[in-house]
């Protein structure tokens, strides 16, 4: 379905042509003076030079041609040469009816025939999720859903950090604590136990302990590195133990991500490309891309136009060990070979931007990707506390994700129970849904690349630009629709119709912008556009609601038009929150 501004522009272009001017001048935009008009066209100003005429004369000519337009209720030429337009409600309603009858409210699958891999989440095995992982999960999930809604084939991959020194640290620490385990017995040839020799909480204690020790004791670190090396080179017992670490940790991660309403299509990790690294290294050497530098193997990635220094991309360290880069490059190779995507998007902390610049350049230079393959880094800013510094616990530590979510949940439950008396269980279920919207909307409503302040009081408020406000609005709409049904009304048979109600018209206008907004959100990979849209939509609805008798409207046709408008509004809102990654409760 054509976007509404295109339809309106066509009408004005036709008028420019009829008046003897270039039709390209007829491009219409939404008015930046809503007090004066709804839409505007500045084409007459742009055409003045070309036609050696005062802009107002051109504007007058065009306005005259539009006097009987089916689209506009009012077109005026205003000095020095603007065209100000008001639109006919009947035209908007026609558009809305088409939208209602079209798939996806008239969005024309801008992502069709595209295959996109989204690399997000990126947690590290055996380390608890902390707030630093929150943004990647929330933003990545929303971008995945937006791309999918836009008709693209999307594969979300968690890309676990499951292969580095942290694994060696755990293995070594375990070998000190439980030296009698068969995993450490090199002569052991039997089957290793099915059960892991630790629980998730033990694991979560082992890692920081080991990491602390390695920082203080170089000999300890040396041993941990040795264990990492043994693990990576395939020592049987170490691999078996590592599998246990992975299983226990992934089970826990799955639970945590499920609580966030985040899910991945692929649970692959750095370790999955271990076996293809030697082949890739050989390929880079054979192709003349990689060379030795101070014992290490590197690929130069500087470009003539660089204004800042871009260091070479290191492929192997001098001891032959692979690095974070190496696994990312090998993962690109593997993704190209097995899935052949059109684009790979990385949703990662923006402090890694130079790193990804190196990786992308290296992947292009070494032809791991096709020239047309898009590699895109979507760096997000830091989540700060109210003091403007990176979010910390009260005692200054890194906050575990679970605790953070618990705090928001507690606050939400308190607010909900304060507001309304309802069974405890129901209050808890509602608080869970609403708390997630508070956290996600608080994050997504900011442009991803910017830092933002995590403010529980503000995020859980039912007023202002918050997820909670949106959900309250949705619940309000649902409740009106339910009352209508209870009184015997049939929502499905309600028809959209012109109402001559100004606040209804504003709501209608906002609804007609849906496909335009969603296309932009997809093209720019920008969930905050969906947030801005749905916030405006909620405002338009609430304004309408306060100005209008809906259920008590006596004119049945009018009432039916209102109900149809509400039904469409709620479906659009539901679609929006779904791509943002949260749900609305039935009541709250
Ligand atoms: N595990 C990494 C970290 O915690 C993030 C992974 C990002 N994704 C990637 N393909 N490198 O910093």
Coordinates of C-alpha atoms in Angstrom, one line a residue, residues 90-580:
X90 CA -13.4 11.0 4.3
X91 CA -10.1 10.6 2.5
X92 CA -8.3 9.6 5.7
X93 CA -11.0 7.1 6.4
X94 CA -10.7 5.6 3.0
X95 CA -7.0 5.2 3.6
X96 CA -7.6 3.7 7.0
X97 CA -10.1 1.1 5.6
X98 CA -7.5 0.0 3.0
X99 CA -5.0 -0.2 5.8
X100 CA -7.3 -2.3 7.9
X101 CA -7.9 -4.7 5.0
X102 CA -4.2 -5.0 4.0
X103 CA -1.7 -7.3 5.4
X104 CA 0.5 -5.6 8.1
X105 CA -1.6 -2.5 7.9
X106 CA -0.3 -1.7 4.5
X107 CA 3.4 -2.1 5.1
X108 CA 4.9 -3.5 1.9
X109 CA 7.6 -5.8 3.2
X110 CA 10.7 -3.6 2.7
X111 CA 12.8 -6.5 4.0
X112 CA 11.6 -9.0 1.5
X113 CA 14.2 -11.4 0.0
X114 CA 16.8 -10.3 2.6
X115 CA 18.5 -12.7 4.9
X116 CA 19.9 -11.0 8.0
X117 CA 21.9 -12.5 10.8
X118 CA 21.7 -10.5 14.1
X119 CA 24.5 -11.2 16.5
X120 CA 23.3 -10.0 19.9
X121 CA 23.2 -11.0 23.6
X122 CA 26.8 -12.1 23.6
X123 CA 26.9 -13.3 27.2
X124 CA 30.0 -15.1 28.6
X125 CA 29.5 -18.6 29.8
X126 CA 29.9 -19.1 33.6
X127 CA 29.6 -15.4 34.3
X128 CA 26.3 -14.1 35.5
X129 CA 24.4 -11.7 33.3
X130 CA 24.9 -8.2 34.4
X131 CA 23.3 -4.9 33.3
X132 CA 25.9 -4.6 30.5
X133 CA 24.2 -7.4 28.8
X134 CA 20.7 -5.9 29.1
X135 CA 20.9 -3.4 26.3
X136 CA 22.3 -5.9 23.7
X137 CA 19.4 -8.3 24.5
X138 CA 16.7 -5.6 24.5
X139 CA 17.8 -3.7 21.4
X140 CA 18.9 -6.8 19.5
X141 CA 15.6 -8.6 20.1
X142 CA 13.6 -5.5 19.0
X143 CA 15.7 -5.1 15.8
X144 CA 15.2 -8.8 15.1
X145 CA 11.4 -8.4 15.4
X146 CA 11.3 -5.2 13.3
X147 CA 13.3 -6.9 10.5
X148 CA 11.1 -9.9 10.6
X149 CA 7.9 -7.8 10.5
X150 CA 9.4 -6.0 7.5
X151 CA 9.5 -9.4 5.7
X152 CA 13.1 -10.3 6.0
X153 CA 14.4 -13.7 6.9
X154 CA 16.1 -13.1 10.2
X155 CA 18.4 -15.4 12.3
X156 CA 19.3 -14.3 15.8
X157 CA 22.5 -15.7 17.1
X158 CA 23.6 -15.3 20.7
X159 CA 27.3 -15.7 20.0
X160 CA 28.3 -17.0 23.4
X161 CA 31.7 -16.2 24.9
X162 CA 32.5 -19.8 25.6
X163 CA 36.1 -20.3 24.6
X164 CA 38.5 -17.9 26.2
X165 CA 40.6 -17.7 29.3
X166 CA 37.6 -17.7 31.6
X167 CA 37.0 -21.4 30.7
X168 CA 40.6 -22.2 31.6
X169 CA 40.3 -20.3 34.9
X170 CA 37.3 -22.4 35.9
X171 CA 38.9 -25.7 34.8
X172 CA 42.1 -24.9 36.7
X173 CA 40.3 -23.8 39.9
X174 CA 38.3 -27.0 39.8
X175 CA 41.4 -29.0 39.5
X176 CA 42.6 -27.5 42.7
X177 CA 39.4 -28.0 44.5
X178 CA 38.5 -31.5 43.3
X179 CA 41.8 -33.0 42.0
X180 CA 40.3 -36.5 42.2
X181 CA 37.7 -35.9 39.5
X182 CA 38.3 -38.2 36.5
X183 CA 38.6 -35.2 34.2
X184 CA 42.0 -34.5 35.5
X185 CA 43.2 -38.1 35.4
X186 CA 45.1 -38.4 32.1
X187 CA 45.1 -42.2 32.1
X188 CA 41.3 -42.3 32.5
X189 CA 39.7 -44.0 29.6
X190 CA 36.1 -44.7 30.7
X191 CA 32.9 -42.7 30.3
X192 CA 32.8 -39.4 32.2
X193 CA 29.9 -38.8 34.6
X194 CA 26.7 -37.4 33.1
X195 CA 26.2 -35.1 36.0
X196 CA 28.2 -31.9 36.3
X197 CA 30.4 -31.7 39.4
X198 CA 29.0 -28.3 40.2
X199 CA 25.8 -26.3 40.3
X200 CA 25.2 -22.9 38.6
X201 CA 25.6 -21.1 41.9
X202 CA 28.9 -22.8 42.5
X203 CA 30.0 -22.0 39.0
X204 CA 29.1 -18.4 39.5
X205 CA 31.3 -18.3 42.6
X206 CA 34.2 -20.2 41.1
X207 CA 34.7 -17.9 38.2
X208 CA 35.2 -14.6 40.1
X209 CA 37.3 -16.4 42.7
X210 CA 39.6 -17.8 40.0
X211 CA 39.7 -14.5 38.1
X212 CA 40.7 -12.7 41.3
X213 CA 43.4 -15.1 42.1
X214 CA 44.8 -14.9 38.6
X215 CA 45.1 -11.2 38.8
X216 CA 47.2 -11.4 42.0
X217 CA 49.2 -14.5 41.3
X218 CA 51.1 -14.7 38.0
X219 CA 51.8 -18.4 38.5
X220 CA 48.1 -19.1 38.9
X221 CA 47.4 -17.2 35.7
X222 CA 50.1 -19.2 33.9
X223 CA 48.4 -22.4 35.0
X224 CA 45.0 -21.1 33.9
X225 CA 46.4 -20.2 30.5
X226 CA 47.9 -23.7 30.2
X227 CA 44.5 -25.2 31.0
X228 CA 42.9 -23.0 28.4
X229 CA 45.5 -24.2 25.9
X230 CA 44.9 -27.8 26.8
X231 CA 41.2 -27.4 26.5
X232 CA 41.5 -25.7 23.1
X233 CA 43.8 -28.4 21.9
X234 CA 41.3 -31.0 22.7
X235 CA 42.4 -32.8 25.9
X236 CA 39.6 -35.2 26.4
X237 CA 38.9 -34.7 30.1
X238 CA 39.1 -30.9 29.8
X239 CA 36.6 -30.9 26.9
X240 CA 34.2 -33.1 28.9
X241 CA 34.4 -30.7 31.9
X242 CA 34.0 -27.7 29.6
X243 CA 30.8 -29.3 28.2
X244 CA 29.4 -29.5 31.7
X245 CA 30.2 -25.8 32.3
X246 CA 28.5 -25.0 29.0
X247 CA 25.4 -27.0 29.8
X248 CA 24.9 -25.8 33.3
X249 CA 25.5 -22.2 32.2
X250 CA 23.3 -22.3 29.1
X251 CA 20.4 -23.8 31.0
X252 CA 20.6 -20.8 33.3
X253 CA 21.0 -18.3 30.5
X254 CA 18.0 -19.7 28.7
X255 CA 15.9 -19.1 31.8
X256 CA 17.2 -15.6 32.2
X257 CA 16.6 -14.6 28.5
X258 CA 13.2 -16.2 28.6
X259 CA 12.3 -13.9 31.5
X260 CA 13.3 -11.0 29.3
X261 CA 11.1 -12.3 26.5
X262 CA 14.3 -12.6 24.4
X263 CA 14.9 -15.7 22.3
X264 CA 17.6 -16.8 19.9
X265 CA 17.4 -19.0 16.9
X266 CA 21.0 -20.1 17.3
X267 CA 22.9 -20.7 20.5
X268 CA 26.3 -20.8 18.8
X269 CA 29.5 -19.6 20.4
X270 CA 33.1 -18.7 19.9
X271 CA 34.0 -22.4 20.4
X272 CA 31.9 -23.5 17.4
X273 CA 34.4 -22.1 15.0
X274 CA 37.5 -23.5 16.7
X275 CA 38.0 -26.2 14.2
X276 CA 37.9 -23.9 11.1
X277 CA 40.5 -21.5 12.4
X278 CA 43.6 -23.3 11.1
X279 CA 42.1 -23.5 7.6
X280 CA 41.2 -19.8 7.7
X281 CA 44.7 -18.8 8.9
X282 CA 46.2 -20.9 6.1
X283 CA 43.9 -19.2 3.6
X284 CA 44.9 -15.8 4.8
X285 CA 48.6 -16.7 4.5
X286 CA 48.2 -18.2 1.1
X287 CA 46.2 -15.2 -0.2
X288 CA 49.1 -13.0 0.9
X289 CA 46.8 -11.1 3.2
X290 CA 48.4 -12.0 6.5
X291 CA 52.0 -11.4 7.4
X292 CA 54.2 -11.8 10.5
X293 CA 54.8 -8.9 12.7
X294 CA 56.9 -9.2 15.9
X295 CA 56.1 -12.9 15.9
X296 CA 52.3 -12.4 15.6
X297 CA 50.3 -13.0 12.5
X298 CA 48.4 -9.8 11.4
X299 CA 46.4 -8.4 8.5
X300 CA 46.9 -4.7 7.8
X301 CA 43.6 -2.8 7.6
X302 CA 44.7 0.8 7.2
X303 CA 43.1 2.8 4.4
X304 CA 44.4 5.9 2.7
X305 CA 41.5 8.0 3.8
X306 CA 41.9 7.2 7.5
X307 CA 42.0 10.1 9.8
X308 CA 42.6 8.1 12.9
X309 CA 45.0 5.3 13.4
X310 CA 43.5 1.8 12.7
X311 CA 45.9 -0.8 14.0
X312 CA 46.3 -4.1 12.1
X313 CA 44.0 -6.9 12.8
X314 CA 45.8 -9.6 14.8
X315 CA 44.9 -13.1 13.7
X316 CA 47.3 -15.2 15.9
X317 CA 49.4 -14.2 18.9
X318 CA 53.1 -15.0 18.9
X319 CA 52.4 -18.2 20.9
X320 CA 50.0 -19.3 18.1
X321 CA 46.9 -18.7 20.3
X322 CA 43.8 -17.3 18.6
X323 CA 42.0 -14.2 19.8
X324 CA 38.6 -12.6 20.0
X325 CA 39.2 -11.3 16.5
X326 CA 40.0 -14.7 15.2
X327 CA 36.8 -16.2 16.4
X328 CA 34.8 -13.3 15.0
X329 CA 36.4 -13.6 11.6
X330 CA 36.0 -17.4 11.6
X331 CA 32.4 -16.9 12.6
X332 CA 31.9 -14.6 9.6
X333 CA 33.4 -17.2 7.3
X334 CA 31.2 -19.9 8.8
X335 CA 28.0 -17.8 8.5
X336 CA 28.8 -17.0 4.9
X337 CA 29.4 -20.6 4.0
X338 CA 26.4 -22.1 5.8
X339 CA 23.8 -19.3 5.6
X340 CA 25.0 -16.9 3.0
X341 CA 23.3 -13.8 4.6
X342 CA 22.9 -10.4 2.9
X343 CA 23.7 -8.7 6.1
X344 CA 25.2 -9.4 9.5
X345 CA 24.3 -6.9 12.2
X346 CA 26.2 -6.8 15.5
X347 CA 24.4 -5.3 18.5
X348 CA 27.3 -4.6 20.9
X349 CA 28.5 -1.9 23.3
X350 CA 29.7 1.0 21.2
X351 CA 33.1 0.9 23.0
X352 CA 33.8 -2.0 20.7
X353 CA 33.4 0.1 17.5
X354 CA 37.1 0.3 16.6
X355 CA 37.4 -3.4 17.1
X356 CA 34.5 -4.1 14.7
X357 CA 36.0 -1.6 12.2
X358 CA 39.1 -3.8 12.2
X359 CA 37.2 -7.0 11.9
X360 CA 35.0 -5.8 9.1
X361 CA 37.9 -4.4 7.1
X362 CA 39.8 -7.6 7.5
X363 CA 36.8 -9.7 6.4
X364 CA 36.4 -7.5 3.3
X365 CA 40.1 -7.4 2.5
X366 CA 40.5 -11.2 2.8
X367 CA 37.2 -11.7 0.9
X368 CA 35.5 -13.7 3.6
X369 CA 32.4 -11.8 2.6
X370 CA 31.0 -10.8 -0.8
X371 CA 31.5 -7.2 -1.8
X372 CA 27.7 -6.6 -1.4
X373 CA 27.4 -8.3 2.0
X374 CA 26.6 -5.7 4.6
X375 CA 28.5 -5.8 7.8
X376 CA 27.0 -3.5 10.3
X377 CA 27.9 -2.5 13.8
X378 CA 25.1 -1.2 15.9
X379 CA 26.9 0.2 18.9
X380 CA 24.8 1.1 21.9
X381 CA 25.6 3.6 24.7
X382 CA 26.0 3.0 28.4
X383 CA 23.2 2.6 30.8
X384 CA 23.9 5.1 33.6
X385 CA 22.6 5.5 37.1
X386 CA 20.9 8.7 38.2
X387 CA 24.3 10.1 39.0
X388 CA 25.1 10.0 35.3
X389 CA 27.8 7.4 35.9
X390 CA 27.6 3.7 34.7
X391 CA 24.9 1.9 36.6
X392 CA 26.2 0.2 39.8
X393 CA 24.8 -1.5 42.8
X394 CA 24.5 0.6 46.0
X395 CA 27.8 -0.7 47.1
X396 CA 29.4 0.2 43.8
X397 CA 29.6 -3.2 42.3
X398 CA 28.4 -4.5 39.0
X399 CA 24.7 -5.2 39.3
X400 CA 23.4 -8.6 38.3
X401 CA 20.6 -8.5 35.8
X402 CA 18.3 -10.6 37.9
X403 CA 18.6 -8.2 40.8
X404 CA 17.9 -5.2 38.7
X405 CA 14.8 -6.8 37.2
X406 CA 13.7 -7.8 40.7
X407 CA 14.0 -4.2 41.9
X408 CA 11.8 -3.0 39.0
X409 CA 9.3 -5.8 39.6
X410 CA 9.1 -5.0 43.3
X411 CA 8.5 -1.3 42.6
X412 CA 5.9 -2.1 40.0
X413 CA 4.1 -4.6 42.3
X414 CA 4.0 -1.9 45.0
X415 CA 2.5 0.6 42.6
X416 CA -0.1 -1.8 41.2
X417 CA -1.2 -3.0 44.6
X418 CA -1.4 0.5 45.9
X419 CA -3.7 1.4 43.1
X420 CA -6.1 -1.4 43.1
X421 CA -7.0 -4.3 45.3
X422 CA -6.7 -7.6 43.4
X423 CA -5.7 -11.1 44.2
X424 CA -2.0 -11.4 45.0
X425 CA -1.3 -13.9 42.3
X426 CA -2.9 -11.7 39.7
X427 CA -1.0 -8.6 40.9
X428 CA 2.2 -10.5 40.7
X429 CA 1.5 -11.7 37.1
X430 CA 0.6 -8.2 36.0
X431 CA 3.6 -6.7 37.7
X432 CA 5.9 -9.1 35.8
X433 CA 4.5 -8.1 32.4
X434 CA 4.4 -4.4 33.2
X435 CA 7.9 -4.3 34.8
X436 CA 9.4 -5.7 31.6
X437 CA 7.7 -3.0 29.6
X438 CA 9.1 -0.4 31.9
X439 CA 12.6 -1.7 31.5
X440 CA 12.4 -2.3 27.8
X441 CA 10.6 0.9 26.8
X442 CA 12.9 2.9 29.1
X443 CA 15.8 1.6 27.0
X444 CA 14.3 1.5 23.5
X445 CA 12.8 4.9 23.6
X446 CA 16.3 6.4 23.4
X447 CA 18.3 6.3 20.3
X448 CA 20.4 3.2 20.8
X449 CA 23.8 4.9 20.3
X450 CA 23.2 7.3 23.1
X451 CA 23.8 6.8 26.8
X452 CA 20.7 6.9 29.0
X453 CA 19.8 7.1 32.6
X454 CA 18.1 4.1 34.2
X455 CA 15.6 5.7 36.5
X456 CA 13.3 3.2 38.2
X457 CA 10.9 5.9 39.5
X458 CA 10.5 7.4 36.1
X459 CA 10.3 4.1 34.2
X460 CA 7.6 2.7 36.4
X461 CA 5.5 5.9 36.4
X462 CA 2.1 5.7 34.6
X463 CA 2.6 9.2 33.4
X464 CA 4.9 10.5 30.8
X465 CA 6.7 8.8 28.0
X466 CA 6.9 5.3 29.7
X467 CA 6.0 1.8 28.8
X468 CA 3.6 1.8 31.8
X469 CA 1.7 4.7 30.3
X470 CA 1.3 2.8 27.0
X471 CA 0.1 -0.3 28.8
X472 CA -2.4 1.8 30.8
X473 CA -3.7 3.2 27.6
X474 CA -4.0 -0.2 26.0
X475 CA -5.8 -1.6 29.0
X476 CA -8.2 1.4 28.8
X477 CA -9.0 0.7 25.2
X478 CA -9.5 -3.0 25.8
X479 CA -11.8 -2.3 28.7
X480 CA -14.0 0.0 26.5
X481 CA -14.2 -2.7 23.9
X482 CA -15.0 -5.3 26.5
X483 CA -17.8 -3.2 27.9
X484 CA -19.2 -2.7 24.4
X485 CA -19.2 -6.5 23.9
X486 CA -20.8 -7.1 27.3
X487 CA -23.6 -4.8 26.3
X488 CA -24.2 -7.1 23.2
X489 CA -22.2 -5.1 20.7
X490 CA -20.2 -6.8 17.9
X491 CA -16.8 -5.1 17.4
X492 CA -16.2 -7.0 14.1
X493 CA -19.2 -5.5 12.5
X494 CA -18.3 -1.9 13.5
X495 CA -17.3 0.2 10.5
X496 CA -14.9 3.0 10.2
X497 CA -16.6 6.2 9.1
X498 CA -16.1 9.9 9.2
X499 CA -17.1 11.4 12.5
X500 CA -16.5 15.2 12.2
X501 CA -14.7 14.9 15.5
X502 CA -11.4 16.8 15.6
X503 CA -9.7 14.6 18.2
X504 CA -10.8 11.5 16.3
X505 CA -9.3 13.0 13.2
X506 CA -5.9 13.4 15.0
X507 CA -6.0 9.8 16.1
X508 CA -6.9 8.7 12.5
X509 CA -4.0 10.8 11.1
X510 CA -1.6 9.1 13.5
X511 CA -2.9 5.7 12.5
X512 CA -2.4 6.4 8.8
X513 CA 1.3 7.0 9.5
X514 CA 2.0 3.4 10.6
X515 CA 3.4 1.9 7.5
X516 CA 5.7 5.0 6.9
X517 CA 7.0 4.7 10.4
X518 CA 7.6 1.0 10.3
X519 CA 9.5 1.2 7.0
X520 CA 11.7 3.9 8.5
X521 CA 12.3 1.9 11.7
X522 CA 13.4 -1.0 9.5
X523 CA 15.6 1.0 7.1
X524 CA 17.3 2.8 10.0
X525 CA 17.2 -0.2 12.4
X526 CA 15.7 2.2 14.9
X527 CA 13.3 0.8 17.6
X528 CA 13.1 4.4 19.1
X529 CA 11.0 5.3 16.0
X530 CA 8.4 2.7 17.0
X531 CA 8.5 4.1 20.5
X532 CA 8.0 7.7 19.4
X533 CA 5.1 6.6 17.2
X534 CA 3.3 4.6 19.7
X535 CA 3.7 7.3 22.3
X536 CA 2.1 9.8 20.0
X537 CA -0.6 7.3 19.2
X538 CA -1.4 6.8 22.9
X539 CA -1.5 10.6 23.4
X540 CA -3.8 11.0 20.4
X541 CA -6.1 8.3 21.8
X542 CA -6.2 9.7 25.3
X543 CA -7.0 13.1 24.0
X544 CA -9.8 11.7 21.9
X545 CA -11.0 9.6 24.9
X546 CA -11.2 12.7 27.2
X547 CA -13.0 14.7 24.6
X548 CA -15.5 12.1 23.5
X549 CA -18.4 10.2 24.8
X550 CA -17.9 6.7 23.4
X551 CA -20.0 4.1 25.0
X552 CA -22.7 6.6 25.8
X553 CA -22.8 8.1 22.3
X554 CA -26.5 7.9 21.2
X555 CA -26.0 8.0 17.5
X556 CA -25.4 4.3 16.8
X557 CA -23.5 4.9 13.6
X558 CA -21.1 7.3 15.3
X559 CA -20.7 4.9 18.2
X560 CA -19.9 2.1 15.7
X561 CA -17.3 4.4 14.0
X562 CA -15.6 5.1 17.3
X563 CA -15.5 1.4 18.3
X564 CA -14.0 0.5 14.9
X565 CA -11.4 3.2 15.5
X566 CA -10.6 1.8 18.9
X567 CA -10.3 -1.7 17.6
X568 CA -7.8 -0.6 14.9
X569 CA -5.9 1.5 17.4
X570 CA -5.4 -1.4 19.8
X571 CA -4.3 -3.8 17.0
X572 CA -1.7 -1.2 15.8
X573 CA -0.5 -0.7 19.4
X574 CA -0.3 -4.5 19.9
X575 CA 1.9 -4.8 16.8
X576 CA 4.1 -2.0 18.0
X577 CA 4.7 -3.4 21.5
X578 CA 5.3 -6.8 19.9
X579 CA 8.1 -5.6 17.8
X580 CA 9.5 -3.8 20.9

